[in-house]
């Protein structure tokens, strides 16, 4: 009783943060963005056995293509989204065509290098991407729709967020995440999905059955690239201001942390893993530690590193993963 | 098995006419043609200076890549934490110099000891248990990525991310025939090349080196012939860790300042050097590093320095796609 009284009389900043809707809206948006991003990794790593370290690059291609089409060429937002998705899928195919035959560790390094080339290009091609200043003003159509939705949510349900467009973005991002997760899970149960897993388990056996592993892997990378593109659009809308700096390789590695925490092969695990990781990461912002922002940022990444190592050492099939679905190459 | 190049998918039907001799001839022609074109476009002086700059930065890459290539070649481990081991060595060297007032070379020696100890610790507490559990490639890669995050951010947590100056002379230069090179840079290149030569000699002529190469060829076979593989692997980690510290201390001196991302920033270049030259071979790391450095510096003559890193990675991708075993590599090599 006294403890409860103490909490209500002098609520600490930390506890207040955990019950504030804005905290959970922020976590929800980030979890959905990274969730969509990681669904693509799950398709590649968990269900095809391809170690794709270049997902942040595909995300950058999607986000920048959309923003450039809207800002520089004046295309309508919806058409730009469709075109940017086509560009991202094409990029996935172009990347995969020469590299898929490489050994898995080489493929990992090459895709990481490609993602870095894409990031440097976004940084240096100033006329197109705005360089270090980045791009602004690609989200006019979205903000119009979002403010209408935000008003409706406020009027009908009494829901509102500190930044008005975040609540609509949360709804859109989670709808997209759940629809894509359900679609990919359904794909796993089709003959196509079974061939992917056969390739993951034994490529030669799949070939002996008359399947062309290369074609299936190519499709796997192309779909993963599209997921990266979708995550890129969501990220762009969340950031408002799009710059190359947002596509550092650590984005991909946070994706891998979510992936292994959720468990390889499980799309539901991606959704759960993303929520857990982002609740943890955002919590470090709200807990009142007597530390500088820089140290708190360092702590966040130390947390990521620790989770990655701990899961791989203690429970390599992940929190929600099945042991028989684990494929880590050997 | 071994580090043969598993070519899968459609690519495995590659026509056999593209021989090593042809590839080498083609590479030499491309390099010479590029050199002639650059001399014509930018003048011999600018070309020579950029070539020297390339050889200098290439030696840095080679030095950083030696430890990486040992672990990659002998243990089949892609160590994404290697760059951050470099950073750790650099911070120990700088910390000893500014904190205790030791001369910089003594600081570097301290950095070498610290990173060798980290290598030893990781092997005994982390990688040996994972080996007995037969951990897979991705599992180990992700562990090293976790370690990279942990080391880099522990450094940032401890000392902050603002650059630290290294107490060495970075202003004096040597000038030969109009081509300039920093005095500290020259010392770093010489010490670095000596270290690479020493590692190559160790692998070539000592018993330890021969046992390391035996492990690289076939761990089970090496074990069956009575080699104490755990001891050799421990030595490999000590050596690779120490080399990371040495590279970190030397590169810090050449750069004049360090930040917590100094090592991770060049990691992909180090992978490029290792893969370009052929995995597991210090001479390969040297050749790959020099090739990478020269190509990057030459590119700055035409494209400016903004595109340098992208050009290096593009070279890596081109070589991997055309010749995955590297310049020196055969299908099976240490």
XYZ file of C-alpha atoms in Angstrom:
664
model
C 0.000 0.000 0.000
C 2.741 2.402 0.971
C 4.700 1.347 -2.091
C 1.725 2.048 -4.304
C 1.215 5.390 -2.615
C 4.846 6.234 -3.181
C 4.452 5.411 -6.850
C 1.396 7.549 -7.300
C 2.710 10.421 -5.243
C 6.158 10.541 -6.779
C 6.054 8.639 -10.041
C 9.527 8.186 -11.421
C 10.147 9.249 -14.995
C 10.730 5.653 -15.986
C 7.378 4.332 -14.864
C 5.534 7.253 -16.340
C 7.171 6.531 -19.666
C 6.053 2.907 -19.694
C 2.391 3.797 -19.277
C 2.496 6.741 -21.677
C 0.849 5.974 -25.040
C 3.529 7.914 -26.902
C 6.197 5.499 -25.667
C 4.267 2.514 -27.017
C 3.336 4.299 -30.253
C 7.037 5.007 -30.821
C 7.970 1.406 -30.017
C 5.131 0.145 -32.193
C 6.161 2.143 -35.255
C 9.827 1.118 -34.971
C 8.929 -2.517 -34.281
C 6.725 -2.595 -37.384
C 9.369 -0.965 -39.618
C 12.084 -3.354 -38.456
C 9.583 -6.208 -38.529
C 8.801 -5.693 -42.230
C 12.544 -5.317 -42.879
C 13.311 -8.555 -41.033
C 10.528 -10.540 -42.758
C 12.710 -10.328 -45.869
C 15.725 -11.568 -43.913
C 13.628 -14.428 -42.566
C 12.648 -15.485 -46.083
C 16.333 -15.419 -47.147
C 18.143 -16.710 -44.084
C 15.538 -18.772 -42.275
C 13.727 -20.318 -45.198
C 16.160 -20.344 -48.143
C 19.541 -20.475 -46.433
C 20.909 -17.289 -48.041
C 22.898 -15.010 -45.716
C 21.801 -11.593 -46.949
C 23.785 -8.812 -45.214
C 22.670 -6.167 -47.699
C 19.075 -5.628 -46.617
C 19.771 -2.034 -45.493
C 20.898 -1.347 -49.071
C 17.591 -2.550 -50.520
C 15.788 -0.430 -47.961
C 17.829 2.598 -49.068
C 17.058 1.936 -52.751
C 13.334 1.732 -52.022
C 13.190 4.819 -49.817
C 15.358 7.001 -52.058
C 13.647 5.880 -55.284
C 10.263 6.814 -53.812
C 11.507 10.162 -52.481
C 13.348 11.078 -55.698
C 10.331 10.230 -57.876
C 8.076 12.411 -55.723
C 10.414 15.334 -54.972
C 12.510 15.580 -58.137
C 10.092 14.270 -60.775
C 6.810 15.301 -59.188
C 5.198 11.852 -59.467
C 2.093 11.160 -57.360
C 2.934 9.383 -54.096
C 1.029 6.173 -54.910
C 2.584 5.720 -58.345
C 6.016 6.513 -56.910
C 5.512 3.738 -54.334
C 4.693 1.210 -57.048
C 7.606 2.304 -59.243
C 10.042 2.321 -56.317
C 8.987 -1.229 -55.439
C 9.662 -2.312 -59.022
C 13.090 -0.625 -58.886
C 13.932 -2.325 -55.586
C 12.923 -5.767 -56.870
C 15.000 -5.163 -59.994
C 17.955 -4.176 -57.780
C 17.507 -7.399 -55.826
C 17.622 -9.443 -59.031
C 20.652 -7.532 -60.366
C 22.530 -8.027 -57.092
C 21.634 -11.696 -56.848
C 22.353 -12.713 -60.456
C 26.173 -12.603 -60.265
C 26.569 -13.256 -56.523
C 24.216 -16.111 -55.627
C 26.666 -18.771 -56.749
C 29.210 -17.581 -54.175
C 29.859 -19.458 -50.934
C 27.681 -18.217 -48.073
C 30.407 -16.244 -46.234
C 31.448 -14.533 -49.484
C 27.820 -13.779 -50.292
C 27.438 -12.190 -46.853
C 30.496 -9.948 -47.337
C 29.580 -9.023 -50.917
C 26.017 -8.055 -50.032
C 27.329 -5.974 -47.126
C 29.772 -4.257 -49.516
C 26.962 -3.588 -52.005
C 24.811 -2.043 -49.299
C 27.723 0.211 -48.383
C 28.216 1.195 -52.045
C 24.533 2.114 -52.176
C 24.858 4.177 -48.990
C 27.969 6.015 -50.262
C 26.193 6.658 -53.555
C 23.209 8.122 -51.708
C 25.657 10.288 -49.753
C 27.666 11.442 -52.770
C 25.149 11.781 -55.613
C 24.104 15.141 -54.232
C 22.021 16.265 -57.202
C 19.732 13.270 -56.822
C 19.628 12.476 -53.123
C 20.494 15.806 -51.527
C 23.759 14.315 -50.204
C 24.232 14.804 -46.484
C 21.303 17.244 -46.336
C 18.998 14.536 -47.584
C 15.507 14.841 -49.049
C 12.408 16.491 -47.629
C 8.824 16.943 -48.764
C 8.064 13.541 -50.297
C 5.303 12.904 -47.764
C 2.751 15.615 -48.606
C 0.105 13.161 -49.835
C 0.653 10.957 -46.788
C 0.434 13.839 -44.303
C -2.914 14.915 -45.821
C -4.378 11.443 -45.451
C -2.769 10.941 -42.056
C -4.130 14.156 -40.571
C -7.633 13.154 -41.683
C -7.201 9.715 -40.127
C -5.702 11.270 -37.000
C -8.760 13.535 -36.629
C -11.110 10.588 -37.082
C -9.246 8.482 -34.518
C -9.349 11.363 -32.075
C -13.066 12.055 -32.626
C -14.280 8.445 -32.696
C -11.975 6.727 -30.208
C -10.297 9.542 -28.313
C -6.867 8.351 -29.497
C -4.150 10.828 -30.329
C -0.355 10.870 -30.424
C 2.160 13.611 -29.647
C 3.110 13.787 -33.332
C -0.270 13.598 -35.079
C 0.775 11.435 -38.035
C 2.440 8.754 -35.883
C -0.792 7.047 -34.866
C -1.979 6.623 -38.487
C 1.541 5.449 -39.396
C 1.327 2.905 -36.589
C -1.931 1.569 -38.013
C -0.581 1.398 -41.573
C 2.762 -0.133 -40.543
C 1.182 -2.828 -38.367
C -1.420 -3.665 -41.005
C 1.378 -4.065 -43.543
C 3.505 -6.112 -41.130
C 0.707 -8.512 -40.229
C -0.517 -8.909 -43.810
C 3.012 -9.590 -45.092
C 3.783 -11.989 -42.233
C 0.550 -13.895 -42.920
C 1.264 -13.946 -46.664
C 4.821 -15.229 -46.202
C 3.638 -17.858 -43.707
C 1.051 -19.010 -46.239
C 3.750 -19.094 -48.945
C 5.753 -21.435 -46.731
C 2.983 -24.006 -46.943
C 2.798 -23.906 -50.751
C 4.883 -26.190 -52.997
C 7.052 -23.123 -53.708
C 7.817 -22.692 -50.008
C 8.628 -26.365 -49.629
C 11.146 -26.158 -52.482
C 12.806 -23.188 -50.727
C 13.228 -25.212 -47.559
C 14.470 -28.189 -49.551
C 17.160 -25.877 -51.014
C 17.997 -24.690 -47.512
C 18.433 -28.258 -46.306
C 20.230 -29.712 -49.317
C 20.630 -27.848 -52.568
C 21.936 -30.840 -54.489
C 18.990 -32.972 -53.429
C 16.619 -30.223 -54.588
C 18.418 -30.140 -57.926
C 18.201 -33.929 -58.185
C 14.420 -33.555 -57.870
C 14.469 -31.427 -61.008
C 14.138 -28.062 -59.263
C 16.321 -25.149 -60.296
C 17.707 -23.832 -56.976
C 19.145 -20.708 -58.591
C 15.740 -19.541 -59.860
C 14.161 -20.084 -56.456
C 16.954 -18.270 -54.635
C 16.668 -15.395 -57.082
C 12.955 -15.096 -56.301
C 13.718 -15.273 -52.593
C 16.160 -12.339 -52.815
C 13.773 -10.349 -55.037
C 10.927 -10.706 -52.524
C 13.272 -9.870 -49.624
C 14.382 -6.739 -51.483
C 10.726 -5.705 -51.846
C 10.299 -6.139 -48.070
C 13.349 -3.924 -47.614
C 11.705 -1.356 -49.904
C 8.444 -1.434 -47.901
C 10.399 -0.918 -44.682
C 12.196 1.951 -46.431
C 8.920 3.765 -47.238
C 7.742 3.394 -43.645
C 11.098 4.595 -42.329
C 11.013 7.606 -44.664
C 7.540 8.558 -43.405
C 8.668 8.149 -39.804
C 11.856 10.174 -40.336
C 10.188 12.896 -42.510
C 13.739 13.814 -43.503
C 15.473 11.116 -45.548
C 19.264 10.920 -45.520
C 21.875 8.288 -46.321
C 22.962 8.148 -42.694
C 19.828 6.200 -41.774
C 20.980 3.187 -43.784
C 24.084 2.159 -41.868
C 24.923 -1.562 -41.791
C 23.860 -1.761 -38.165
C 20.262 -1.512 -39.368
C 20.782 -4.906 -40.986
C 22.418 -6.302 -37.863
C 19.591 -5.134 -35.601
C 17.412 -7.005 -38.101
C 19.531 -10.120 -37.523
C 19.186 -9.700 -33.763
C 15.398 -9.623 -34.176
C 15.643 -12.587 -36.536
C 17.599 -14.864 -34.199
C 15.671 -13.747 -31.127
C 12.403 -14.619 -32.855
C 13.832 -17.824 -34.239
C 14.868 -18.862 -37.734
C 12.022 -19.946 -39.974
C 9.229 -18.301 -37.969
C 7.490 -15.178 -39.308
C 5.484 -14.815 -36.110
C 8.857 -14.876 -34.327
C 9.956 -11.855 -36.393
C 6.920 -9.875 -35.193
C 7.453 -10.891 -31.556
C 11.228 -10.418 -31.705
C 10.870 -6.935 -33.145
C 8.484 -5.821 -30.401
C 10.767 -7.233 -27.675
C 13.924 -5.625 -29.108
C 12.327 -2.199 -29.607
C 10.611 -2.161 -26.241
C 14.046 -2.867 -24.708
C 15.915 -0.335 -26.855
C 13.396 2.474 -26.367
C 13.168 1.734 -22.654
C 16.845 2.725 -22.296
C 15.820 6.237 -23.388
C 13.205 6.596 -20.691
C 14.897 5.019 -17.711
C 16.557 7.865 -15.821
C 20.179 6.818 -15.923
C 22.726 9.403 -14.815
C 24.494 9.068 -18.161
C 25.141 11.220 -21.212
C 23.153 10.566 -24.406
C 26.316 9.242 -26.012
C 26.764 6.640 -23.283
C 23.127 5.629 -23.470
C 23.516 5.161 -27.249
C 26.573 2.992 -26.561
C 24.605 0.991 -23.992
C 21.845 0.338 -26.530
C 24.287 -1.198 -28.967
C 26.045 -3.131 -26.204
C 22.616 -4.551 -25.436
C 22.174 -5.549 -29.104
C 25.596 -7.207 -29.136
C 24.929 -9.050 -25.910
C 21.545 -10.338 -27.088
C 23.063 -11.485 -30.387
C 25.886 -13.388 -28.656
C 23.660 -14.794 -25.904
C 21.011 -16.122 -28.297
C 23.634 -17.674 -30.579
C 25.432 -19.333 -27.670
C 22.531 -20.383 -25.450
C 19.555 -20.870 -27.754
C 20.601 -20.706 -31.423
C 17.110 -21.628 -32.618
C 15.769 -18.463 -30.963
C 13.030 -17.736 -28.444
C 10.122 -18.815 -30.625
C 12.026 -20.938 -33.142
C 11.874 -24.673 -33.561
C 15.105 -26.613 -33.305
C 14.378 -28.552 -36.504
C 13.927 -25.274 -38.400
C 17.412 -24.115 -37.469
C 19.713 -23.732 -40.386
C 22.971 -22.013 -39.683
C 25.162 -23.645 -42.279
C 28.059 -25.882 -41.318
C 35.643 -29.444 -47.975
C 38.530 -27.123 -47.339
C 38.246 -23.589 -48.544
C 37.515 -24.670 -52.015
C 35.189 -22.434 -53.890
C 31.794 -23.982 -53.900
C 30.290 -22.669 -57.077
C 26.624 -23.313 -57.073
C 23.675 -22.681 -59.301
C 23.947 -21.712 -62.926
C 27.480 -20.413 -62.492
C 28.898 -23.903 -62.039
C 28.685 -24.421 -65.779
C 31.281 -21.678 -66.304
C 33.288 -22.396 -69.463
C 36.776 -23.672 -68.586
C 38.490 -21.519 -71.232
C 38.935 -18.590 -68.822
C 42.298 -19.772 -67.521
C 44.516 -18.333 -64.811
C 47.124 -17.224 -67.357
C 44.516 -15.371 -69.370
C 43.047 -13.745 -66.296
C 46.490 -12.589 -65.142
C 47.344 -11.241 -68.586
C 44.019 -9.429 -68.730
C 44.556 -7.933 -65.261
C 48.063 -6.711 -66.166
C 46.789 -5.155 -69.395
C 43.946 -3.400 -67.566
C 46.315 -2.054 -64.881
C 48.874 -0.808 -67.453
C 46.222 0.767 -69.648
C 44.715 2.531 -66.648
C 48.147 3.776 -65.573
C 48.931 5.133 -69.061
C 45.526 6.802 -69.257
C 45.946 8.417 -65.829
C 49.476 9.631 -66.644
C 48.140 11.166 -69.860
C 45.163 12.736 -68.117
C 46.707 13.981 -64.868
C 50.455 14.145 -65.509
C 53.215 11.838 -64.242
C 53.735 13.775 -60.990
C 50.131 13.480 -59.787
C 49.998 9.873 -60.924
C 53.200 8.945 -59.082
C 52.060 10.702 -55.915
C 48.710 8.938 -55.965
C 50.424 5.603 -56.644
C 52.670 6.115 -53.620
C 49.675 7.144 -51.513
C 47.963 3.988 -52.714
C 50.902 1.793 -51.764
C 50.998 3.442 -48.316
C 47.291 2.964 -47.614
C 47.539 -0.487 -49.189
C 50.252 -1.411 -46.670
C 47.903 -0.281 -43.895
C 45.154 -2.498 -45.258
C 47.594 -5.393 -45.536
C 48.761 -4.919 -41.959
C 45.185 -4.793 -40.690
C 44.249 -7.793 -42.801
C 47.018 -10.201 -41.695
C 45.344 -11.234 -38.442
C 41.981 -11.422 -40.174
C 43.316 -13.697 -42.904
C 44.924 -16.065 -40.364
C 41.666 -16.591 -38.486
C 39.718 -16.834 -41.731
C 42.150 -19.266 -43.346
C 43.003 -21.461 -40.383
C 39.768 -21.437 -38.414
C 37.277 -20.722 -41.246
C 35.920 -17.934 -39.086
C 34.779 -14.654 -40.641
C 35.670 -12.358 -37.769
C 33.580 -9.204 -37.951
C 35.059 -8.117 -34.602
C 38.573 -7.797 -36.051
C 38.167 -4.112 -36.867
C 37.092 -3.363 -33.313
C 40.056 -5.350 -31.958
C 42.194 -2.911 -33.955
C 40.398 -0.008 -32.305
C 40.909 -1.554 -28.873
C 44.652 -1.918 -29.488
C 44.834 1.690 -30.643
C 43.032 2.975 -27.541
C 45.296 0.984 -25.220
C 48.364 2.378 -27.017
C 47.064 5.953 -26.851
C 45.840 5.522 -23.265
C 49.236 4.241 -22.060
C 51.041 7.046 -23.868
C 48.889 9.917 -22.643
C 47.992 8.381 -19.250
C 51.305 6.924 -18.087
C 53.577 8.945 -20.325
C 55.241 5.902 -21.884
C 56.880 6.297 -25.307
C 54.443 5.467 -28.113
C 56.125 2.184 -29.163
C 55.782 0.928 -25.578
C 52.125 1.911 -25.717
C 51.731 -0.097 -28.928
C 53.355 -3.085 -27.225
C 50.786 -2.721 -24.444
C 48.030 -2.658 -27.070
C 49.423 -5.830 -28.640
C 49.412 -7.605 -25.260
C 45.859 -6.434 -24.524
C 44.380 -7.601 -27.823
C 46.327 -10.878 -27.710
C 44.791 -11.437 -24.262
C 41.336 -10.673 -25.683
C 41.982 -13.189 -28.491
C 43.025 -15.809 -25.926
C 39.999 -15.121 -23.754
C 37.561 -15.323 -26.676
C 39.074 -18.599 -27.870
C 38.966 -20.277 -24.475
C 35.644 -18.951 -23.220
C 33.644 -18.597 -26.421
C 34.967 -20.141 -29.598
C 36.298 -23.442 -28.183
C 32.952 -24.311 -26.547
C 31.189 -23.323 -29.768
C 33.557 -25.590 -31.729
C 32.771 -28.596 -29.546
C 29.074 -27.890 -30.162
C 29.794 -27.811 -33.904
C 28.378 -24.324 -34.354
C 27.532 -23.348 -37.942
C 28.956 -20.572 -40.109
C 26.115 -18.098 -39.580
C 26.039 -18.786 -35.849
C 29.745 -17.896 -35.572
C 29.464 -14.868 -37.866
C 26.630 -13.464 -35.776
C 28.622 -14.043 -32.590
C 31.515 -12.021 -34.024
C 29.065 -9.272 -35.072
C 27.745 -9.228 -31.509
C 31.332 -8.986 -30.246
C 31.999 -6.130 -32.661
C 29.035 -4.160 -31.273
C 30.093 -4.967 -27.730
C 33.764 -3.952 -28.086
C 33.062 -0.807 -30.138
C 30.384 0.487 -27.820
C 32.189 -0.494 -24.639
C 35.018 1.751 -25.873
C 32.530 4.527 -26.670
C 30.905 4.062 -23.261
C 34.266 4.239 -21.478
C 35.953 7.130 -23.298
C 33.310 8.818 -25.454
C 33.206 9.155 -29.215
C 35.158 12.385 -29.715
C 38.471 11.898 -31.540
C 41.618 11.291 -29.462
C 44.881 12.707 -30.718
C 47.853 10.358 -30.935
C 51.058 11.796 -29.478
C 53.193 11.346 -32.564
C 54.666 13.746 -35.086
C 52.283 13.860 -38.037
C 53.593 17.017 -39.702
C 57.117 16.184 -40.852
C 57.432 14.681 -44.319
C 60.053 13.019 -46.458
C 60.320 14.221 -50.041
C 61.969 12.167 -52.769
C 61.855 13.355 -56.385
C 58.917 15.605 -55.631
C 56.869 12.814 -54.029
C 55.884 13.374 -50.413
C 55.268 10.862 -47.673
C 54.808 11.560 -43.960
C 57.685 10.441 -41.734
C 55.373 8.598 -39.353
C 53.573 7.061 -42.332
C 56.895 5.775 -43.670
C 57.811 4.247 -40.300
C 54.389 2.600 -40.076
C 54.752 1.138 -43.577
C 58.204 -0.279 -42.790
C 57.159 -1.804 -39.449
C 53.954 -3.109 -41.016
C 55.761 -4.778 -43.918
C 58.248 -6.310 -41.465
C 55.372 -7.730 -39.413
C 53.744 -9.208 -42.523
C 57.071 -10.739 -43.590
C 57.543 -12.188 -40.101
C 54.126 -13.839 -40.164
C 54.780 -15.227 -43.643
C 58.146 -16.613 -42.463
C 56.525 -18.125 -39.376
C 53.943 -19.917 -41.490
C 56.529 -21.054 -44.019
C 59.400 -22.264 -41.900
C 58.502 -22.862 -38.249
C 56.892 -26.015 -36.875
C 54.060 -23.932 -35.475
C 53.471 -22.410 -38.901
C 53.482 -25.783 -40.604
C 50.995 -27.094 -38.058
C 48.808 -24.030 -38.666
C 48.842 -24.728 -42.380
C 48.020 -28.373 -41.728
C 44.982 -27.231 -39.724
C 43.956 -24.890 -42.491
C 44.057 -27.757 -44.960
C 42.091 -30.266 -42.913
C 41.446 -30.029 -39.183
C 40.469 -33.693 -38.721
C 43.481 -34.916 -40.672
C 45.782 -32.626 -38.682
C 44.338 -33.982 -35.454
C 44.773 -37.563 -36.686
C 48.464 -36.975 -37.337
C 48.940 -36.056 -33.678
C 48.913 -32.264 -33.858
C 47.525 -30.684 -30.678
C 44.888 -28.708 -32.551
C 43.578 -26.857 -29.491
C 47.076 -25.547 -28.820
C 47.549 -24.448 -32.446
C 44.167 -22.713 -32.486
C 45.022 -20.946 -29.218
C 48.303 -19.783 -30.795
C 46.397 -18.594 -33.872
C 44.095 -16.459 -31.712
C 47.034 -15.066 -29.712
C 48.811 -14.177 -32.945
C 45.734 -12.764 -34.683
C 44.761 -10.774 -31.612
C 48.269 -9.392 -31.202
C 48.442 -8.476 -34.890
C 45.127 -6.621 -34.553
C 46.586 -4.612 -31.664
C 49.784 -3.896 -33.608
C 47.812 -2.774 -36.646
C 45.583 -0.608 -34.459
C 48.506 1.117 -32.756
C 50.359 1.708 -36.024
C 47.326 2.879 -37.975
C 46.426 5.257 -35.145
C 49.903 6.772 -35.390
C 49.618 7.127 -39.165
C 46.193 8.760 -38.903
C 47.120 11.007 -35.979
C 43.769 10.525 -34.218
C 41.331 7.740 -33.336
C 37.631 7.314 -32.624
C 35.659 4.239 -31.496
C 34.785 3.518 -35.152
C 38.363 3.748 -36.502
C 38.666 -0.023 -36.884
C 35.129 -0.897 -37.917
C 35.300 1.826 -40.572
C 38.090 0.012 -42.419
C 36.868 -3.537 -41.745
C 35.260 -4.023 -45.162
C 38.495 -2.816 -46.776
C 40.339 -5.457 -44.771
C 37.928 -8.150 -45.952
C 38.465 -6.879 -49.473
C 42.262 -7.151 -49.075
C 41.949 -10.686 -47.665
C 39.604 -11.894 -50.382
C 41.397 -10.077 -53.235
C 44.702 -11.704 -52.356
C 43.408 -15.122 -51.385
C 42.300 -16.172 -47.915
C 44.799 -17.419 -45.322
C 47.986 -16.150 -46.931
C 49.841 -13.090 -45.528
C 51.386 -12.532 -48.967
C 47.875 -12.540 -50.387
C 46.772 -9.978 -47.806
C 49.743 -7.814 -48.830
C 49.029 -8.110 -52.540
C 45.289 -7.613 -52.029
C 45.856 -4.642 -49.732
C 48.262 -2.943 -52.142
C 45.954 -3.554 -55.117
C 43.038 -2.111 -53.169
C 45.010 0.923 -51.985
C 46.363 1.751 -55.437
C 42.996 1.352 -57.158
C 41.327 3.571 -54.545
C 43.963 6.300 -54.837
C 43.994 6.164 -58.625
C 40.225 6.565 -58.598
C 40.570 9.813 -56.653
C 42.457 11.338 -59.619
C 39.354 11.078 -61.783
C 36.430 10.856 -59.378
C 37.620 12.736 -56.287
C 38.066 11.191 -52.871
C 34.328 10.907 -52.156
C 34.024 7.741 -54.226
C 37.198 6.066 -52.930
C 35.502 3.559 -50.614
C 32.783 2.687 -53.096
C 35.456 2.029 -55.745
C 37.287 -0.324 -53.356
C 34.139 -2.314 -52.645
C 33.263 -2.422 -56.337
C 36.723 -3.937 -56.977
C 36.024 -6.555 -54.289
C 32.725 -7.493 -55.911
C 34.244 -7.636 -59.408
C 37.054 -9.917 -58.268
C 34.756 -12.167 -56.263
C 32.399 -12.576 -59.157
C 35.193 -13.170 -61.681
C 37.697 -15.058 -59.539
C 36.390 -16.060 -56.090
C 39.644 -17.677 -54.941
C 41.542 -14.365 -55.112
C 44.680 -13.276 -56.955
C 47.078 -15.754 -55.380
C 44.581 -18.368 -54.297
C 44.284 -21.781 -55.807
C 41.209 -23.893 -55.290
C 42.867 -25.170 -52.089
C 45.336 -23.028 -50.260
C 46.064 -21.960 -46.725
